Short mmCIF file of C-alpha atoms in Angstrom, two decimals:
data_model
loop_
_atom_site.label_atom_id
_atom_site.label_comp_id
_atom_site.label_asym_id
_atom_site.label_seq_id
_atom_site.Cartn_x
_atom_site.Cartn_y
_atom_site.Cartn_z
CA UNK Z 134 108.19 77.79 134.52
CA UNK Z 135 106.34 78.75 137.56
CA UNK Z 136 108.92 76.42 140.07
CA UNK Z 137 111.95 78.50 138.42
CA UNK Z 138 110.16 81.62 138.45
CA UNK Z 139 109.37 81.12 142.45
CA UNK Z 140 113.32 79.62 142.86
CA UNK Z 141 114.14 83.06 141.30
CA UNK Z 142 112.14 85.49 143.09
CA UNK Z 143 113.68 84.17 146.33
CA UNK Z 144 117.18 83.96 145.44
CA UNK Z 145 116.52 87.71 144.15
CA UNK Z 146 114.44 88.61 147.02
CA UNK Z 147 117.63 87.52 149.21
CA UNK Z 148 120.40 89.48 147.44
CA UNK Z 149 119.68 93.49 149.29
CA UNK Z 150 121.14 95.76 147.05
CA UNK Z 151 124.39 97.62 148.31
CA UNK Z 152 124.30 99.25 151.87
CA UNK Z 153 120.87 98.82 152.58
CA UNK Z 154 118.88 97.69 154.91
CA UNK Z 155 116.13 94.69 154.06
CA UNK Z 156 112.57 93.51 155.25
CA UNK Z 157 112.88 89.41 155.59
CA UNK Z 158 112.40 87.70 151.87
CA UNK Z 159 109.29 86.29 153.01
CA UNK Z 160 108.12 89.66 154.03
CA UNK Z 161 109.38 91.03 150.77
CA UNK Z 162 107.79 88.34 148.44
CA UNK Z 163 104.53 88.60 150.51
CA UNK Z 164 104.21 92.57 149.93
CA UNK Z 165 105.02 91.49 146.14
CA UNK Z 166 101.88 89.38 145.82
CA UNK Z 167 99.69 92.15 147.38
CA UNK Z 168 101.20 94.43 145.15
CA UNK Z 169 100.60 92.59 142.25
CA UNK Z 170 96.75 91.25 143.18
CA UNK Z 171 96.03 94.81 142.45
CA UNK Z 172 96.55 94.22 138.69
CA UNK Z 173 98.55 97.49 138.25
CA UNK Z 174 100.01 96.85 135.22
CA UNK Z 175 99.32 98.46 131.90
CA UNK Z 176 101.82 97.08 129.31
CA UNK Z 177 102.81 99.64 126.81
CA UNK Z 178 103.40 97.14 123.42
CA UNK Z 179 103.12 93.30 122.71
CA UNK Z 180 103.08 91.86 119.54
CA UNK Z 181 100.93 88.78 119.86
CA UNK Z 182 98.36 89.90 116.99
CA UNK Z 183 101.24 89.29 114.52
CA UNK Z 184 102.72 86.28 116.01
CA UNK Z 185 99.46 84.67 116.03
CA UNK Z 186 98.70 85.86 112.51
CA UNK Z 187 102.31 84.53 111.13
CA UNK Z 188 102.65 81.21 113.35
CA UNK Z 189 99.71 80.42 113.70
CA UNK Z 190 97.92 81.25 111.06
CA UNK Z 191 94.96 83.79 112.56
CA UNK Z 192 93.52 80.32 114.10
CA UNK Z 193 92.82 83.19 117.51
CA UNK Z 194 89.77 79.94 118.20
CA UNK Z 195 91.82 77.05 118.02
CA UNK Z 196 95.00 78.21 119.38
CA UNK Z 197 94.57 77.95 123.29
CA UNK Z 198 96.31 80.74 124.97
CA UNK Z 199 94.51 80.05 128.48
CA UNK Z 200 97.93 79.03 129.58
CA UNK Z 201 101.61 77.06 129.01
CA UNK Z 202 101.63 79.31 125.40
CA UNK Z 203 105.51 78.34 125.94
CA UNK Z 204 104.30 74.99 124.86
CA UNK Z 205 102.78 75.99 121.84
CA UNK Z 206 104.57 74.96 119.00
CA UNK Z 207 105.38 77.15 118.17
CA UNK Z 208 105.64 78.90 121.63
CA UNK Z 209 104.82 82.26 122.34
CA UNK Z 210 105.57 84.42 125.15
CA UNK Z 211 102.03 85.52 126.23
CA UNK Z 212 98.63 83.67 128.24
CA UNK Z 213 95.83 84.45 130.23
CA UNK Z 214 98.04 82.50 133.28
CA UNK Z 215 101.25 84.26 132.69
CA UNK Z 216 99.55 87.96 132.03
CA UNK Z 217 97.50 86.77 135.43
CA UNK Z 218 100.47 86.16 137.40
CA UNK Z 219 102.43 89.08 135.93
CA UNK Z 220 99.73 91.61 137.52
CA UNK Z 221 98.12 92.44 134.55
CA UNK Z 222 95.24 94.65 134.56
CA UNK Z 223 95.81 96.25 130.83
CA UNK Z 224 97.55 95.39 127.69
CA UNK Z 225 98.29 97.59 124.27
CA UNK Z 226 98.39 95.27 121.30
CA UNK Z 227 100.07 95.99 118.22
CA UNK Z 228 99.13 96.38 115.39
CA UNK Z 229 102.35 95.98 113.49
CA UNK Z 230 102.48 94.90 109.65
CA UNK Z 231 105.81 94.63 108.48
CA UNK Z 232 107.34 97.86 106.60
CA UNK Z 233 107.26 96.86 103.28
CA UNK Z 234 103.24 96.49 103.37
CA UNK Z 235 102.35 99.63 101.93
CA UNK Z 236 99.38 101.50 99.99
CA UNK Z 237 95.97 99.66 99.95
CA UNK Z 238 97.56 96.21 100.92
CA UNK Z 239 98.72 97.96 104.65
CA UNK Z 240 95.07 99.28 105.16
CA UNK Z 241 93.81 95.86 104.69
CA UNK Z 242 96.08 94.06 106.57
CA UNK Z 243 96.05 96.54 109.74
CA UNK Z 244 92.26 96.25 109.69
CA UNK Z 245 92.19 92.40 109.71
CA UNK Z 246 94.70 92.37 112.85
CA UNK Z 247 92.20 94.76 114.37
CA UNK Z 248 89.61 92.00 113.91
CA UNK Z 249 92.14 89.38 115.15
CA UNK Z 250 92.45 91.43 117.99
CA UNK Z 251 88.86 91.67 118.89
CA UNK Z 252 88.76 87.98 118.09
CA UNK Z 253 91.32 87.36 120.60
CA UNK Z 254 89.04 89.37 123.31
CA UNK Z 255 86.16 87.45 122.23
CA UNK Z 256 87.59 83.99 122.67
CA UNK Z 257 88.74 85.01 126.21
CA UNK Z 258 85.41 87.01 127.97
CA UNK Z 259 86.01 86.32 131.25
CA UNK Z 260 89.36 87.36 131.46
CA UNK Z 261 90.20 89.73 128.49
CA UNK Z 262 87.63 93.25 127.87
CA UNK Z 263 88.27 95.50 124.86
CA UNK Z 264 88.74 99.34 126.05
CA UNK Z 265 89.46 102.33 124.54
CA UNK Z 266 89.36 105.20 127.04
CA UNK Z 267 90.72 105.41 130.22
CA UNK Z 268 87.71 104.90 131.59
CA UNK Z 269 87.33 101.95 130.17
CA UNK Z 270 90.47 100.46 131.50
CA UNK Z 271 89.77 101.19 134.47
CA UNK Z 272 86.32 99.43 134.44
CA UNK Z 273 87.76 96.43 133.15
CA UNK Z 274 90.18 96.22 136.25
CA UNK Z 275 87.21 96.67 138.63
CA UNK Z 276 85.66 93.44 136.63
CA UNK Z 277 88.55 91.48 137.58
CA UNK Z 278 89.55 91.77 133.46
CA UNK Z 279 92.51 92.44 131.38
CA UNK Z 280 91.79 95.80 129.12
CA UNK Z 281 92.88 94.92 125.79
CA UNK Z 282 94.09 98.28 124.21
CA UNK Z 283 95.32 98.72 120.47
CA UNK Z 284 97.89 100.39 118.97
CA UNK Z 285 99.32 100.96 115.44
CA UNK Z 286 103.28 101.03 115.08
CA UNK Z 287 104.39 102.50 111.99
CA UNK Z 288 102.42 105.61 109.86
CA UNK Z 289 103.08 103.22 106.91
CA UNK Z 290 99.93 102.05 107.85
CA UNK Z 291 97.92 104.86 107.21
CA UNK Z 292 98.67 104.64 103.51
CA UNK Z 293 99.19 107.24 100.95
CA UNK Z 294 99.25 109.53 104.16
CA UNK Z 295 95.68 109.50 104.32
CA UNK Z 296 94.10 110.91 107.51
CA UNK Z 297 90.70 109.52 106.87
CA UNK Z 298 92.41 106.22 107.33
CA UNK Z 299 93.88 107.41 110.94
CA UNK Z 300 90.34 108.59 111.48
CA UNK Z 301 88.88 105.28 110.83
CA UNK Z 302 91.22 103.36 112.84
CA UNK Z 303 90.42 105.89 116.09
CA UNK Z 304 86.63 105.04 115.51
CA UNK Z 305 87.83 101.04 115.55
CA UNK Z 306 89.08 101.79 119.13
CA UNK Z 307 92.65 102.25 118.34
CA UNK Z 308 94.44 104.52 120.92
CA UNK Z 309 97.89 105.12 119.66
CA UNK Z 310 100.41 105.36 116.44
CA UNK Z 311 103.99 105.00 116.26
CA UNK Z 312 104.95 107.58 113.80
CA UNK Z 313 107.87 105.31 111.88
CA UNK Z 314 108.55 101.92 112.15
CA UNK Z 315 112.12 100.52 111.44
CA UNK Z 316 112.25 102.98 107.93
CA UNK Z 317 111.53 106.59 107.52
CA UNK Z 318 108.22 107.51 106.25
CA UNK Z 319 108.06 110.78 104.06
CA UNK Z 320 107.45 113.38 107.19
CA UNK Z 321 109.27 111.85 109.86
CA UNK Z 322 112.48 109.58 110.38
CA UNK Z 323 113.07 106.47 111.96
CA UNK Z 324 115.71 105.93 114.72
CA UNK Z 325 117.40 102.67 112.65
CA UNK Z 326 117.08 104.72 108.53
CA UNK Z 327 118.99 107.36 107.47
CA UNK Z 328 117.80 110.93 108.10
CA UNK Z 329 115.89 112.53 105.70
CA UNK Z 330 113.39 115.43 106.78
CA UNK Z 331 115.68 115.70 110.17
CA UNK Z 332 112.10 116.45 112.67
CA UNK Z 333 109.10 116.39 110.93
CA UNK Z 334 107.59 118.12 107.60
CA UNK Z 335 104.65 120.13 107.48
CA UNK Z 336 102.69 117.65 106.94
CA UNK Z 337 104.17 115.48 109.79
CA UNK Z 338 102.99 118.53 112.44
CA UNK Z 339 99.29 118.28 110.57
CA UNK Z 340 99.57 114.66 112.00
CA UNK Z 341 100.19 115.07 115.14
CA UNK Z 342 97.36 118.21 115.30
CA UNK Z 343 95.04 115.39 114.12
CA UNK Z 344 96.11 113.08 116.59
CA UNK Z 345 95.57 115.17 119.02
CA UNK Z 346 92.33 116.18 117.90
CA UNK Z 347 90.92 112.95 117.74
CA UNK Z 348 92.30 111.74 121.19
CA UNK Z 349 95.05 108.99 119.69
CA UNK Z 350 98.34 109.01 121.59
CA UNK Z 351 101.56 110.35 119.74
CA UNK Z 352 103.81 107.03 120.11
CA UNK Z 353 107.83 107.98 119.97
CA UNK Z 354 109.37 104.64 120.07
CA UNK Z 355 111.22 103.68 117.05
CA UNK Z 356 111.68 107.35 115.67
CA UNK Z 357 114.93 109.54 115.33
CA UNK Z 358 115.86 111.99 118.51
CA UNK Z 359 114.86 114.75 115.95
CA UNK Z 360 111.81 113.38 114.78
CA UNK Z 361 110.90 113.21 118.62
CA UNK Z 362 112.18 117.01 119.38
CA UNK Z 363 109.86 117.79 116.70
CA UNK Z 364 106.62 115.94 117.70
CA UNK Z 365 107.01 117.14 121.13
CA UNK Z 366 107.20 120.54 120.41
CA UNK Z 367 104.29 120.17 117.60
CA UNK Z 368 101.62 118.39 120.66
CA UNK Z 369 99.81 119.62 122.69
CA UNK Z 370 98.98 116.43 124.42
CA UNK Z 371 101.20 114.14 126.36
CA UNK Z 372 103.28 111.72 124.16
CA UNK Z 373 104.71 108.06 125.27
CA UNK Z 374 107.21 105.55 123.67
CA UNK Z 375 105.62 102.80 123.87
CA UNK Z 376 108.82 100.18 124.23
CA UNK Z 377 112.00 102.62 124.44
CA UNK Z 378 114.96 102.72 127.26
CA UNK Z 379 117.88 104.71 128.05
CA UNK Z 380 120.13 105.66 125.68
CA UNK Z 381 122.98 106.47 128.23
CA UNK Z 382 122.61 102.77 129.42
CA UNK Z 383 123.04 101.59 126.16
CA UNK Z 384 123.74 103.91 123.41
CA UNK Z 385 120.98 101.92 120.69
CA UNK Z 386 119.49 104.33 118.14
CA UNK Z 387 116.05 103.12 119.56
CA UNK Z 388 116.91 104.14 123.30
CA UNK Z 389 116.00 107.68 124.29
CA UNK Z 390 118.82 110.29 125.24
CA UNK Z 391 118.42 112.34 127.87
CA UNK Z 392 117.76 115.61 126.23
CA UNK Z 393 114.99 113.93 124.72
CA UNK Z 394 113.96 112.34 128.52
CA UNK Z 395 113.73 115.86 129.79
CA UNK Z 396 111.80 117.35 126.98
CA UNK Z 397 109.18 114.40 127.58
CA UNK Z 398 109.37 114.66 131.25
CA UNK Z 399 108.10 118.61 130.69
CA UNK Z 400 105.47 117.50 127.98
CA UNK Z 401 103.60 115.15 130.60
CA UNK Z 402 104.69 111.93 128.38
CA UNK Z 403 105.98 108.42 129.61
CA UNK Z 404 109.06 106.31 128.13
CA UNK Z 405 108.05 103.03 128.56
CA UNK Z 406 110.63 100.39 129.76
CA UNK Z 407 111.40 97.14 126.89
CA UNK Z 408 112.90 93.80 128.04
CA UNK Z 409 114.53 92.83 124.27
CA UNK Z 410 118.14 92.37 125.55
CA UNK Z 411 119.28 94.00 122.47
CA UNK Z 412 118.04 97.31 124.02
CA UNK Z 413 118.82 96.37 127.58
CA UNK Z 414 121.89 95.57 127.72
CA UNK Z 415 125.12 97.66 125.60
CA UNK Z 416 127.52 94.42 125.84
CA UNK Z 417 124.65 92.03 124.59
CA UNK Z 418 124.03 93.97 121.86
CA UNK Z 419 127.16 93.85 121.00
CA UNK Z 420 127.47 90.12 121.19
CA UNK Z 421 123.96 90.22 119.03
CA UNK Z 422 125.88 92.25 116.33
CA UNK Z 423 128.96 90.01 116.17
CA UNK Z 424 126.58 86.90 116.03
CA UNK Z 425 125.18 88.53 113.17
CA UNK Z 426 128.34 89.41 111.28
CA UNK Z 427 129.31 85.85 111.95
CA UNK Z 428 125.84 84.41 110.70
CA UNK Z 429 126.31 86.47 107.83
CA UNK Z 430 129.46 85.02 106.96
CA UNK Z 431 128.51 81.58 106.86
CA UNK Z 432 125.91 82.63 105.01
CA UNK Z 433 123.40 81.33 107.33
CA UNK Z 434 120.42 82.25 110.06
CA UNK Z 435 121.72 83.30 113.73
CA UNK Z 436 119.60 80.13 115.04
CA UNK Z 437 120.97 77.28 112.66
CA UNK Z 438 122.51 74.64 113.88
CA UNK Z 439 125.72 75.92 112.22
CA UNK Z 440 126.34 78.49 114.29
CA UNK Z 441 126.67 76.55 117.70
CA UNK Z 442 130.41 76.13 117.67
CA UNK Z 443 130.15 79.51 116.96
CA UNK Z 444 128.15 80.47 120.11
CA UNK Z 445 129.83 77.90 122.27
CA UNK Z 446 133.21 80.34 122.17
CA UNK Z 447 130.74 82.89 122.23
CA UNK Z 448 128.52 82.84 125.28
CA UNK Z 449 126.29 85.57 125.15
CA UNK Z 450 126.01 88.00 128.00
CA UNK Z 451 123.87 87.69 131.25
CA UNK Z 452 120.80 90.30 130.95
CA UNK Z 453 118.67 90.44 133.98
CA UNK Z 454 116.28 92.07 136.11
CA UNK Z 455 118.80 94.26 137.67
CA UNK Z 456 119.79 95.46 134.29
CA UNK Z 457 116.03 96.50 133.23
CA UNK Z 458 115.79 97.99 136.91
CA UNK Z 459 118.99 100.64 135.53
CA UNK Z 460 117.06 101.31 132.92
CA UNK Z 461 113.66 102.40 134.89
CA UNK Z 462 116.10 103.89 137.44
CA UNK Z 463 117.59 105.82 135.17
CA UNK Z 464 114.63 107.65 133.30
CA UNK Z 465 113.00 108.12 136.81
CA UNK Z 466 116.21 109.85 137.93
CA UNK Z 467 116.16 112.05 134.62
CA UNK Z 468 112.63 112.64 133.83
CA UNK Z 469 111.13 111.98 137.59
CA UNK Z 470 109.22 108.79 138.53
CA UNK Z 471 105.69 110.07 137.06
CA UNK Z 472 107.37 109.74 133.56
CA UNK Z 473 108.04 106.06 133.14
CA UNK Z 474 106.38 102.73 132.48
CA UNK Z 475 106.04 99.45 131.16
CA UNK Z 476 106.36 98.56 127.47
CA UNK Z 477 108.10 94.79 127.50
CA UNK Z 478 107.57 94.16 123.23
CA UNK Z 479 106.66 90.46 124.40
CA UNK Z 480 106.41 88.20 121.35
CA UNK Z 481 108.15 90.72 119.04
CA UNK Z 482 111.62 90.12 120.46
CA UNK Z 483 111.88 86.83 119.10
CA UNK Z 484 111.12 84.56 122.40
CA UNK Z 485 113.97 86.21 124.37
CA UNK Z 486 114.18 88.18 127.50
CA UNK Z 487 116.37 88.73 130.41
CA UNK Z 488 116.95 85.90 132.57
CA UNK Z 489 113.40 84.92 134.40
CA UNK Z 490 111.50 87.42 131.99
CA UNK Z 491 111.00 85.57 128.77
CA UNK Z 492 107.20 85.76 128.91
CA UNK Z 493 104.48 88.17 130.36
CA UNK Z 494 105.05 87.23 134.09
CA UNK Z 495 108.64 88.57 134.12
CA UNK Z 496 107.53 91.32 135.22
CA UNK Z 497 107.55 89.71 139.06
CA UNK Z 498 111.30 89.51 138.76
CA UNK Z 499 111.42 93.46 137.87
CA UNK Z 500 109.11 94.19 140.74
CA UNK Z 501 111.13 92.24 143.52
CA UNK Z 502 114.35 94.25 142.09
CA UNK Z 503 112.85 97.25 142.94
CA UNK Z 504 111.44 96.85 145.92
CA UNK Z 505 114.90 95.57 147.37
CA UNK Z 506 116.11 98.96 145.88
CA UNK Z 507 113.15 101.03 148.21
CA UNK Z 508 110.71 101.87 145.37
CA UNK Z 509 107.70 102.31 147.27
CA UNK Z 510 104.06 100.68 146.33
CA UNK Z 511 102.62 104.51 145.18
CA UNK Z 512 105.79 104.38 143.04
CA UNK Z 513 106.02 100.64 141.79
CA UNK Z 514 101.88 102.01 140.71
CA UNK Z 515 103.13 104.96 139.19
CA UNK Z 516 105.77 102.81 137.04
CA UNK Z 517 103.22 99.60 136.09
CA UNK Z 518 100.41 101.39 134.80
CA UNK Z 519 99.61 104.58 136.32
CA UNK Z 520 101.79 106.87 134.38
CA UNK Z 521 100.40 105.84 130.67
CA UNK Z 522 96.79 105.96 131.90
CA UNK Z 523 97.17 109.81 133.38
CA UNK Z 524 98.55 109.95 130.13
CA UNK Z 525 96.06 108.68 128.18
CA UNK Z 526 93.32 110.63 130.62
CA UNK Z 527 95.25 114.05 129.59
CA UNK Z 528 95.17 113.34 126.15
CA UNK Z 529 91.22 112.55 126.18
CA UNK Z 530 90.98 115.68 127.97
CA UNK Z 531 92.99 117.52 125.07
CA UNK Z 532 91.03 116.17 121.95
CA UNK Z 533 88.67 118.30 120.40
CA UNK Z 534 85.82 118.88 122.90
CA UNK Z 535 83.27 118.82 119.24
CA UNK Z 536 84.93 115.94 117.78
CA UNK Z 537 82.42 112.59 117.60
CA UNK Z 538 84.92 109.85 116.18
CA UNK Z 539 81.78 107.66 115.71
CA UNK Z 540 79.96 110.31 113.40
CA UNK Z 541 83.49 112.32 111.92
CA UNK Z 542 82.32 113.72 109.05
CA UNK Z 543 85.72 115.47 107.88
CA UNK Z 544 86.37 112.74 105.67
#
């Protein structure tokens, strides 16, 4: 992994973008590993909790992820070495339970993958720290730590749309909520469902008021472009997706459209940038659908062994750095380069990834791209991690200056 990645990096560090001028590859790569030994990045969204819940059955003590977790059978996409070498200083793990968990059931489970979490941070103490404000993050990075964040992607989780339950999971440290998963919930819509309330109910803006109260982030990825119109007019803090792109790149229901980039861009937020190829890249997605349809027809999974004539006609399309690159390009260009960040979705994406950025480290590859495109180091901070922790400062700053989440007595 780390020969190819190196072999990589050069050939990418030697390819100067169109018309321009370029330092010397060695010079480039060089300012890359400077860059990077300043662990600026702060990844919006992985999904190891549930991977290691699912595949390997919660066994956080037994499962070493100090490094090669693509040798873990089976693999994963995320280790101390590869979140090391990617520049990692923070990380935001989700808290995902599937959508069909529901009612008392999705209480319990979210709580247990808060304790897998902390489990997780516990097994690792010289290298992972758990943090829930800014200032915490920023303390860990100073320790020469990774700041293990939490987030909760779906309001299915707060059961019964009970706000005592988003209360307790604040005072467990968790600093963000999706407000849909993949299906509507019954005051906002999801992106990938059918509309139903078309923004958000009444109830839906009480949410967000308590969210901001309390100091939790408003998380935008997964819902509808409505349902997003309507949270950011109902904040008053600064919202982020947590794992979104463009939608003019690649016209997905989960990308973000520009109207919606502006509106963001004047509410303070961030779109952070995914890797899933699905959501990079229009033609692989549509090679991802046909696959499907195909998979379907044989009545069979996409990955049996069936379906290799199948994809040996087929060839899926290239995805690479360049193409994530577009996509940061492109929200910077639309929203301005304060409003854009990291968010890969690493081990929810099912162990894929543009080329050279199937695990935590691809990051380097994304990086090197922009740097051959002129994206200065005050930028390239801006982009990794920067932009969600002003974010996360702001919305600290706009919580209720009386609340006490360890002593919340509003039941």
């Amino acid at each position: 992994m780390t020969n190819m990645l190196g072999i990589s990096l050069a050939l990418l560090l030697a390819a100067p973008a169109l018309g321009q001028a370029t330092s010397p590859p060695q010079d480039a790569a060089a300012r890359l590993e400077r860059f990077l030994a300043t662990r600026p990045v702060v990844d919006g969204h992985n999904d190891l909790p549930w991977e290691l819940r699912e595949r390997h059955g919660s066994r956080v003590e037994t499962t070493d992820l100090s490094a090669n977790g693509d040798k873990l059978v089976p693999p994963v996409q995320t280790d101390i070495a590869r979140l090391r070498a990617g520049g990692y200083g923070g990380q935001f793990w989700s808290l995902w339970i599937p959508a069909t968990i529901t009612g008392a059931e999705a209480v319990k489970t979210t709580r247990e993958q808060i304790a897998l979490v902390r489990r997780l941070v516990a097994r690792y103490p010289d290298d992972l720290a758990l943090a829930t404000t800014s200032a915490e993050v920023r303390a860990a990075q100073q320790a020469g730590r990774i700041a293990s964040l939490m987030g909760i992607e779906g309001a299915h989780q707060i059961a019964d749309n009970d706000l005592s339950v988003l209360r307790d999971y604040r005072r467990a440290g968790v600093l963000y909520m999706t407000l849909t998963h993949t299906k509507n919930v019954s005051w906002a819509d999801s992106a990938t469902d059918t509309p139903n309330v078309r923004g958000l109910t009444p109830f839906g803006r009480e949410v967000i008021a308590e969210m901001n109260r309390i100091g939790m982030l408003v998380d935008l990825s997964h819902v509808s472009a409505d349902t997003a119109k309507a949270a950011l007019a109902a904040t008053r803090a600064p919202v982020i997706f947590s794992h979104s792109n463009a939608f003019a790149l690649n016209p997905h229901p989960r990308n973000v459209p520009d109207d919606v980039l502006r509106l963001t861009a004047a509410n303070g937020g961030v779109v952070m940038v995914n890797v899933y190829p699905v959501f990079v890249s229009a033609a692989y997605a549509d090679w991802n659908a046909r696959r499907g349809a195909e998979a379907k027809r044989l009545g069979i999974a996409t990955n049996d062994a069936g379906m290799a004539q199948w994809t040996a006609a087929n060839p899926a399309p290239r995805v690479t750095a360049a193409d994530v690159a577009n996509h940061v390009e492109h929200i910077a260009r639309i929203a301005g380069r304060d409003h854009v960040g990291l968010g890969g979705d690493y081990d929810g994406i099912g162990g894929t990834g543009p080329e050279g950025m199937a695990g935590v480290d691809g990051w380097r590859l994304l990086f090197a791209e922009l740097i051959q495109r002129g994206w200065s180091d005050a930028d390239l901070a801006k982009l990794a991690g920067g932009n969600v922790l002003r974010v996360l400062a702001k919305a600290e700053a706009v919580a209720s200056p009386a609340r006490d989440i360890a002593n919340d007595t509003m039941g």
